[in-house]
Each structure stands twice: as structure tokens, then as C-alpha cells.
PDB file of C-alpha atoms in Angstrom:
ATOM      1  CA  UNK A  26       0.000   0.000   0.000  1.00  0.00           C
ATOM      2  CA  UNK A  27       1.081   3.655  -0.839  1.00  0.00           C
ATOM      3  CA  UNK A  28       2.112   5.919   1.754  1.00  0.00           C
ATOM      4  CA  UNK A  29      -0.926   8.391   0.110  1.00  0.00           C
ATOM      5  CA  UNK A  30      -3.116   5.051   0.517  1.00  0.00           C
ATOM      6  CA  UNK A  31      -1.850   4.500   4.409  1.00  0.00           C
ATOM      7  CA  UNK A  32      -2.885   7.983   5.124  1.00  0.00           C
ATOM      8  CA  UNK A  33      -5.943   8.009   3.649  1.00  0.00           C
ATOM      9  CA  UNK A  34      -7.065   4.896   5.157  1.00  0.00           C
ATOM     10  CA  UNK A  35      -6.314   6.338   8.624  1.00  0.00           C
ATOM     11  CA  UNK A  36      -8.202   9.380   8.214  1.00  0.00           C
ATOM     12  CA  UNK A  37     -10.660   7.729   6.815  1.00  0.00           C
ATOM     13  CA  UNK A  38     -11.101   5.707  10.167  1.00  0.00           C
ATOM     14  CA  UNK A  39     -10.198   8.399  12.715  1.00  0.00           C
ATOM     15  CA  UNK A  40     -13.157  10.406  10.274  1.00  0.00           C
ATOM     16  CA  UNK A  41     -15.387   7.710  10.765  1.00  0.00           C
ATOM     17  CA  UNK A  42     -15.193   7.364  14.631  1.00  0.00           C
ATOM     18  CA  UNK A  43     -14.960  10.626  15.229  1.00  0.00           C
ATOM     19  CA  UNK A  44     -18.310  11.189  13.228  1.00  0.00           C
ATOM     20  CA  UNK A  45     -20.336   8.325  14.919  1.00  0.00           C
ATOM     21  CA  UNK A  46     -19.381   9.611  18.160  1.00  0.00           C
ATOM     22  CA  UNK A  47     -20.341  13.072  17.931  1.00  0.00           C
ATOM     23  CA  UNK A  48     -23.716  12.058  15.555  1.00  0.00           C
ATOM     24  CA  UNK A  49     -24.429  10.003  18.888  1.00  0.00           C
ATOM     25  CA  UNK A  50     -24.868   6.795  16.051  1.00  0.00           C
ATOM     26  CA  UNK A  51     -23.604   4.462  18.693  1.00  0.00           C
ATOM     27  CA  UNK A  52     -26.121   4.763  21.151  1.00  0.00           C
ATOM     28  CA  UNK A  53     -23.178   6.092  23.600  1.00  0.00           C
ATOM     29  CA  UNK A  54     -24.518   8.244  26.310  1.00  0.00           C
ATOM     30  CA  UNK A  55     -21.170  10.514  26.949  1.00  0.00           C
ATOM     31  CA  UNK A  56     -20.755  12.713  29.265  1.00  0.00           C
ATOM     32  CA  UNK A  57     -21.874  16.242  28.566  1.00  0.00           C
ATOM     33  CA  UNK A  58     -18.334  17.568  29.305  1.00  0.00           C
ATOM     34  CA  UNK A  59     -16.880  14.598  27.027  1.00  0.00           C
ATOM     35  CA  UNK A  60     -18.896  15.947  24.256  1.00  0.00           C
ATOM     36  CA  UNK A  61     -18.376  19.236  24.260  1.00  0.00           C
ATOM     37  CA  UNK A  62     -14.300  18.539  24.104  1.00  0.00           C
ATOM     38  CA  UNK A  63     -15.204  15.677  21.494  1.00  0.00           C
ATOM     39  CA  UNK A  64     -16.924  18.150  18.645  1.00  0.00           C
ATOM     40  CA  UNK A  65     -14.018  20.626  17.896  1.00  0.00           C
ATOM     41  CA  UNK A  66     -11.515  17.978  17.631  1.00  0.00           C
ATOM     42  CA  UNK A  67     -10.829  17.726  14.251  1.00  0.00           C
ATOM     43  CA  UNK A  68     -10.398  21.647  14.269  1.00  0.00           C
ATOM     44  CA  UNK A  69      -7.969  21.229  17.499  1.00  0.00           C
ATOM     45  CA  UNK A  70      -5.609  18.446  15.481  1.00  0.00           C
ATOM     46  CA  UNK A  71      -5.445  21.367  12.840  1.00  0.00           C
ATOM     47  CA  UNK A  72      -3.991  24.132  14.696  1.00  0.00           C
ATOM     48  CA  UNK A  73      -1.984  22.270  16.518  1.00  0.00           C
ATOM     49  CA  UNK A  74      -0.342  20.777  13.987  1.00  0.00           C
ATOM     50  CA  UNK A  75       0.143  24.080  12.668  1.00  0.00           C
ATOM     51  CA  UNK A  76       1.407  25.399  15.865  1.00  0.00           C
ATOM     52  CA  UNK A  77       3.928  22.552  15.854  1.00  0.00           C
ATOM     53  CA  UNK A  78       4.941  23.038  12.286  1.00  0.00           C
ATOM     54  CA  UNK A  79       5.349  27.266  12.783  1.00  0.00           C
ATOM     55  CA  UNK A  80       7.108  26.471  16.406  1.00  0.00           C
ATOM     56  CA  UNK A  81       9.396  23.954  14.581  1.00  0.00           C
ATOM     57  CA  UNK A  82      10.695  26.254  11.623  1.00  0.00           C
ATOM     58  CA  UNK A  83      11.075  29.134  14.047  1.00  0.00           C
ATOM     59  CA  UNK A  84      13.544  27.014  16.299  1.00  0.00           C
ATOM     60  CA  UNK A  85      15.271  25.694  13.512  1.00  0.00           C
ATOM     61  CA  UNK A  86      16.055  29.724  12.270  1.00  0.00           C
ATOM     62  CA  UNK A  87      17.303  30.838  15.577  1.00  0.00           C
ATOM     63  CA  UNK A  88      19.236  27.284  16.052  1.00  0.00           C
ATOM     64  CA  UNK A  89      20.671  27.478  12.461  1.00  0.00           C
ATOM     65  CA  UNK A  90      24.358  27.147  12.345  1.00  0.00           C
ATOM     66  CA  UNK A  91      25.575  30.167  10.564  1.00  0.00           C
ATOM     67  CA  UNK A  92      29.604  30.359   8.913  1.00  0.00           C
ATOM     68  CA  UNK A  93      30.265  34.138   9.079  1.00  0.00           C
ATOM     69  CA  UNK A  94      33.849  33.848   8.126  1.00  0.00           C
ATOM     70  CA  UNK A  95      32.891  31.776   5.106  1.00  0.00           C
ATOM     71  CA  UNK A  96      29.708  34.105   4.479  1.00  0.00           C
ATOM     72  CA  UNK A  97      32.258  37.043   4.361  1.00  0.00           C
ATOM     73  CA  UNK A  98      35.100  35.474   1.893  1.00  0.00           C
ATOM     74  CA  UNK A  99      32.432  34.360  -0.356  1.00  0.00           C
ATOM     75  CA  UNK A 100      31.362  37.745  -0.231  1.00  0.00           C
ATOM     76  CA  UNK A 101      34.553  39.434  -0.952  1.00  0.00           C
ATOM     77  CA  UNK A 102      35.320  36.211  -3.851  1.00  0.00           C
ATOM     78  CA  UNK A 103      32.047  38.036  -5.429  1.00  0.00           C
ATOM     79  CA  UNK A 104      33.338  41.415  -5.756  1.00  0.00           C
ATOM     80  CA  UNK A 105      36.341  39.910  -6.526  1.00  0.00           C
ATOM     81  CA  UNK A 106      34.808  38.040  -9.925  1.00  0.00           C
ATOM     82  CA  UNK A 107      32.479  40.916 -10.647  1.00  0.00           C
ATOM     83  CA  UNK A 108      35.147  43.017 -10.826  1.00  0.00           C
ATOM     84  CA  UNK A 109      37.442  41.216 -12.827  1.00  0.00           C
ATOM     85  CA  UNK A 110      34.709  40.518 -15.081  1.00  0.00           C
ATOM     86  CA  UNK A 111      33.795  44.430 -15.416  1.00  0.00           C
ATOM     87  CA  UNK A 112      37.263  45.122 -16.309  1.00  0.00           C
ATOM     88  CA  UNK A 113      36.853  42.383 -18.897  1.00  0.00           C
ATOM     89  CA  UNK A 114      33.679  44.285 -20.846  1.00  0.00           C
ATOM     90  CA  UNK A 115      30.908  42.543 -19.192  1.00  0.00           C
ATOM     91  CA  UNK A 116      27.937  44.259 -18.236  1.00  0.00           C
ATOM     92  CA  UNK A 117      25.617  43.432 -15.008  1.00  0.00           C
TER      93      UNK A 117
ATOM     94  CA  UNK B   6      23.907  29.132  16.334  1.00  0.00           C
ATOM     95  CA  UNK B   7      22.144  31.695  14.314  1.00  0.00           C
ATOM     96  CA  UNK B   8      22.464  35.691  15.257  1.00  0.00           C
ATOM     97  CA  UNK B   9      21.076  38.765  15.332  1.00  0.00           C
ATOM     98  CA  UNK B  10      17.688  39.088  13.534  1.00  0.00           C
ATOM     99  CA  UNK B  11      17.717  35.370  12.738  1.00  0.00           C
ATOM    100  CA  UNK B  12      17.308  34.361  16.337  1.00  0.00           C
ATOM    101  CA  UNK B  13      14.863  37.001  17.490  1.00  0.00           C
ATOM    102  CA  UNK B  14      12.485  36.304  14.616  1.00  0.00           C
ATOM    103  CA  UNK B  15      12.759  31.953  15.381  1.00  0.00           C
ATOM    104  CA  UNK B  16      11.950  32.738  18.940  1.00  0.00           C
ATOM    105  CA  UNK B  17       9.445  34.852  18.263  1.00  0.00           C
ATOM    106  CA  UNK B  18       7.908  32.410  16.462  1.00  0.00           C
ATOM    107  CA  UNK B  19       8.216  29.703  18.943  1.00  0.00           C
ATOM    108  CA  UNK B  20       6.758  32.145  21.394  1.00  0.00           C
ATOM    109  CA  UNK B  21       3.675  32.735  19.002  1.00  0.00           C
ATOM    110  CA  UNK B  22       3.389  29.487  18.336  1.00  0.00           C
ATOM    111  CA  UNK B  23       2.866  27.829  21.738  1.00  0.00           C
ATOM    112  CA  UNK B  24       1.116  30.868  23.177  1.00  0.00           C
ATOM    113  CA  UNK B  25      -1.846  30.024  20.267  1.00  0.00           C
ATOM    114  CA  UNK B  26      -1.443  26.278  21.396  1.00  0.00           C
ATOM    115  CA  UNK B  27      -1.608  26.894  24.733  1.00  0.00           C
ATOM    116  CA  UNK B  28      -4.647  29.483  24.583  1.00  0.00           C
ATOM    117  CA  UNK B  29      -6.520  26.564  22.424  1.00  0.00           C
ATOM    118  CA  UNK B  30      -6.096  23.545  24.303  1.00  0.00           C
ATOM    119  CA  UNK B  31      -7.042  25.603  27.293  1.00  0.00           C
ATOM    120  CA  UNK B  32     -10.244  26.684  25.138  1.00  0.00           C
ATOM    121  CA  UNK B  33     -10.679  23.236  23.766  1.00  0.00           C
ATOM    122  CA  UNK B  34      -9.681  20.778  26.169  1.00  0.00           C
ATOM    123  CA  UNK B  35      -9.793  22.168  29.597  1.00  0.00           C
ATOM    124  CA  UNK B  36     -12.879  24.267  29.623  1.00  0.00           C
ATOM    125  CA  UNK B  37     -15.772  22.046  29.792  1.00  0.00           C
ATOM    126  CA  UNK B  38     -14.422  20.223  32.513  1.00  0.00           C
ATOM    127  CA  UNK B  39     -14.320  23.709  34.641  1.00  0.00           C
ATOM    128  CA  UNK B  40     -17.152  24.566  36.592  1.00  0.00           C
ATOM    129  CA  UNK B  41     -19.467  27.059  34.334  1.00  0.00           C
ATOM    130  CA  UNK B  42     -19.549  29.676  36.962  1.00  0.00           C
ATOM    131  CA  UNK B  43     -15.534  29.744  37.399  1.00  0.00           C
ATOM    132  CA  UNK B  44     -14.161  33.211  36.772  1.00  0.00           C
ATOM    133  CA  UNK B  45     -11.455  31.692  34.219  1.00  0.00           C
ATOM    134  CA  UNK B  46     -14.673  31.495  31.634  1.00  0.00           C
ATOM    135  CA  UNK B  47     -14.961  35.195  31.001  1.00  0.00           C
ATOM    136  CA  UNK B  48     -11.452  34.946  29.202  1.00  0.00           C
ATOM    137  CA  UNK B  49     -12.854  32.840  26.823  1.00  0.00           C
ATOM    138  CA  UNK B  50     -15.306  33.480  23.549  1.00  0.00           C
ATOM    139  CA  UNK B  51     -18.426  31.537  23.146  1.00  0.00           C
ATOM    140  CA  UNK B  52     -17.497  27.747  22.062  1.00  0.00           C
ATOM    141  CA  UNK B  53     -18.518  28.006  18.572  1.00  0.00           C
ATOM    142  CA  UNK B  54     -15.537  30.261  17.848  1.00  0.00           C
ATOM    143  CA  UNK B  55     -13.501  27.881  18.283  1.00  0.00           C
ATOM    144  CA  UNK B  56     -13.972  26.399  15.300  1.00  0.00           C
ATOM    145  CA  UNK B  57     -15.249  29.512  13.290  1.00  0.00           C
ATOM    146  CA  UNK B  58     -12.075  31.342  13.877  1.00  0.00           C
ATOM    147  CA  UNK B  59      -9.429  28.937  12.864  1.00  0.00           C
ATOM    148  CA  UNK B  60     -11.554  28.091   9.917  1.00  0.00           C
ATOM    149  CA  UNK B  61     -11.741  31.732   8.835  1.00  0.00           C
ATOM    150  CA  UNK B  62      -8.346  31.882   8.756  1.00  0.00           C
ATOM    151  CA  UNK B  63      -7.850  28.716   7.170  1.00  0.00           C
ATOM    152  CA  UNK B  64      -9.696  30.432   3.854  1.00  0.00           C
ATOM    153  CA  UNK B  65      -8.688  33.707   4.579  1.00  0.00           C
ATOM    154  CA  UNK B  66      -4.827  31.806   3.988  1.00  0.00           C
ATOM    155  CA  UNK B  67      -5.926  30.511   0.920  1.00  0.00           C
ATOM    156  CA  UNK B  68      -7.354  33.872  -0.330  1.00  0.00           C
ATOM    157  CA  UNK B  69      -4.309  35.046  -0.420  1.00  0.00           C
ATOM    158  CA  UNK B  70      -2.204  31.949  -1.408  1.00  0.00           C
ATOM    159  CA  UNK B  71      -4.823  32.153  -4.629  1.00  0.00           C
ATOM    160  CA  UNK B  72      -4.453  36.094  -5.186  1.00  0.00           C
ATOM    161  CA  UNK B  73      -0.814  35.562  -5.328  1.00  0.00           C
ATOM    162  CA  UNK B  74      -0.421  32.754  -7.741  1.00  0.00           C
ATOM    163  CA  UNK B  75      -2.664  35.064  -9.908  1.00  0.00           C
ATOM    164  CA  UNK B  76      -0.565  38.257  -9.723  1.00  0.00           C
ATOM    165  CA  UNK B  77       2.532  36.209 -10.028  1.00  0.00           C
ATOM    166  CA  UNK B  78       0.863  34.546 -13.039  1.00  0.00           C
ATOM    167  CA  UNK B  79      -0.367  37.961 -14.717  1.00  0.00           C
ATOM    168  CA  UNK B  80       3.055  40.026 -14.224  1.00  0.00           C
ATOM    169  CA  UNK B  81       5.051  36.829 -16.150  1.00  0.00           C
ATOM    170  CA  UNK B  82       2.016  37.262 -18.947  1.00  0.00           C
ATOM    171  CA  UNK B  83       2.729  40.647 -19.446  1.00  0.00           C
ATOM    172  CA  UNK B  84       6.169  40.250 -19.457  1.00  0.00           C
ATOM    173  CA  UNK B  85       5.926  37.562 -22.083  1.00  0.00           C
ATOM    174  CA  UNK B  86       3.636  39.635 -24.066  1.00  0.00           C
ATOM    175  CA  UNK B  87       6.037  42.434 -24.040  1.00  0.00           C
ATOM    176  CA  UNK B  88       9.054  40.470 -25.291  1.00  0.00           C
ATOM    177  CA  UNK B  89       7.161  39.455 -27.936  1.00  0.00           C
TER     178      UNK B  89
END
């Protein structure tokens, strides 16, 4: 099975369960409190998910290991070429 | 390790980011198990946005994702058309 396939199949069931529960098609008598959590759910899996996604990228930026003494010479090997190639009639 | 503006925007992120997760689980998960006359409920809008909010600006993000891809796409028309 595809890795498309796996996923689909899982929301597919998660879907399913989460709809019977909250249509009340299983003759389950939860809680009031329990359904009141249970009915946003698939919203709450949402933004967190895209609270973990925005909270992992911005760690990664302020963790990133940065080379500033290779940033600079590549920096001054730029000049370097675009001046050499300026001398030599090309035009930027 | 990453400096200067690099570092203040990832935390800042990380900041936003669990302050919204932490504000929504309270919303989501906590509240209904707290007493309805608890104090904590008057920082808190009605249940239903909950899901209205995030869901606005679910499309509101795709708005924009969609009126980009269609100035991007017009500019390189034009552009095209000029050269010819």
C-alpha cells in the first residue's frame, strides 16, 4: 500500500469514529463535558499541527548554524569576480 | 547558532506558536471540565468560535495563497507579451 493510501485509510477511520461519536450513532450516552471537548476535535488536530509546524521552523532559524567567516570570503570572492569581469567588458 | 535578527524572529515564532497552542487547548480541552460559573470562563469566547475562527483563517490563507499565484501569473504574462 502507498504511503498516500496509508494515510488516507487512517483518516478515513479516525473520520469515521470521530463522526459516529459526535452524531451520537452508537447509542453512547457521553458525558456532557466529554462531548463538548469531542466536537471541535478535528479543528484542534489542525492548529496544533500548525502550531507545531510554525514552532518547529522558528527554532530551527534561531538554532541554524551560521559560517560568518565563510559568508564574508564568499562575499569578498564576489566582488572579486564581478570586478574582474567588469574590467573584462561585461555588463551586469 | 544563528544571530542577530535570525534568532529574534525563530523565537518569536516559537513564542507565538505555543502561546496560540496553549490558549486553544485551554479553550478546547480544559474548559468544559471547569465549573461554568468559574471566573477563568470570562477569558474565553463563546465555544462556537472555536472552530469559526481557525476556519476563517484557514480560507482567509488561501485567499491570499490564490491572489498571489494570480498576480505572479499575470506580471510573467505581461512580461511575455512584451518580449514578444
Amino acid at each position: 500500500m502507498t504511503k498516500l493510501a496509508q494515510w488516507l485509510w487512517g483518516l478515513a477511520l479516525l473520520g469515521s469514529t470521530w463522526a459516529a461519536l459526535t452524531t451520537g450513532a452508537l447509542g453512547l450516552e457521553l458525558p456532557s463535558s466529554c462531548r463538548e471537548v469531542l466536537w471541535p476535535l478535528p479543528a484542534y488536530l489542525l492548529v496544533s499541527a500548525g502550531c507545531y509546524a510554525l514552532g518547529t521552523v522558528g527554532y530551527r532559524v534561531a538554532t541554524f548554524h551560521d559560517c560568518e567567516d565563510a559568508a564574508r570570503e564568499l562575499q569578498s570572492q564576489i566582488q572579486e569576480a564581478r570586478a574582474d569581469l567588469a574590467r573584462r567588458g561585461m555588463r551586469f | 547558532m544563528a544571530t542577530g535578527t535570525d534568532q529574534v524572529v525563530g523565537l518569536g515564532l516559537v513564542a507565538v506558536s505555543l502561546i496560540i497552542f496553549t490558549y486553544y487547548t485551554a479553550w478546547v480541552i480544559l474548559l468544559p471540565f471547569i465549573d461554568s460559573q468559574h471566573v477563568i470562563h470570562k477569558y474565553f469566547l463563546p465555544r462556537a468560535y472555536a472552530v469559526a475562527i481557525p476556519l476563517a483563517a484557514g480560507l482567509m490563507l488561501l485567499l491570499f495563497v490564490g491572489l498571489f499565484i494570480t498576480y505572479v501569473m499575470l506580471k510573467n504574462q505581461k512580461v511575455t507579451k512584451k518580449v514578444q
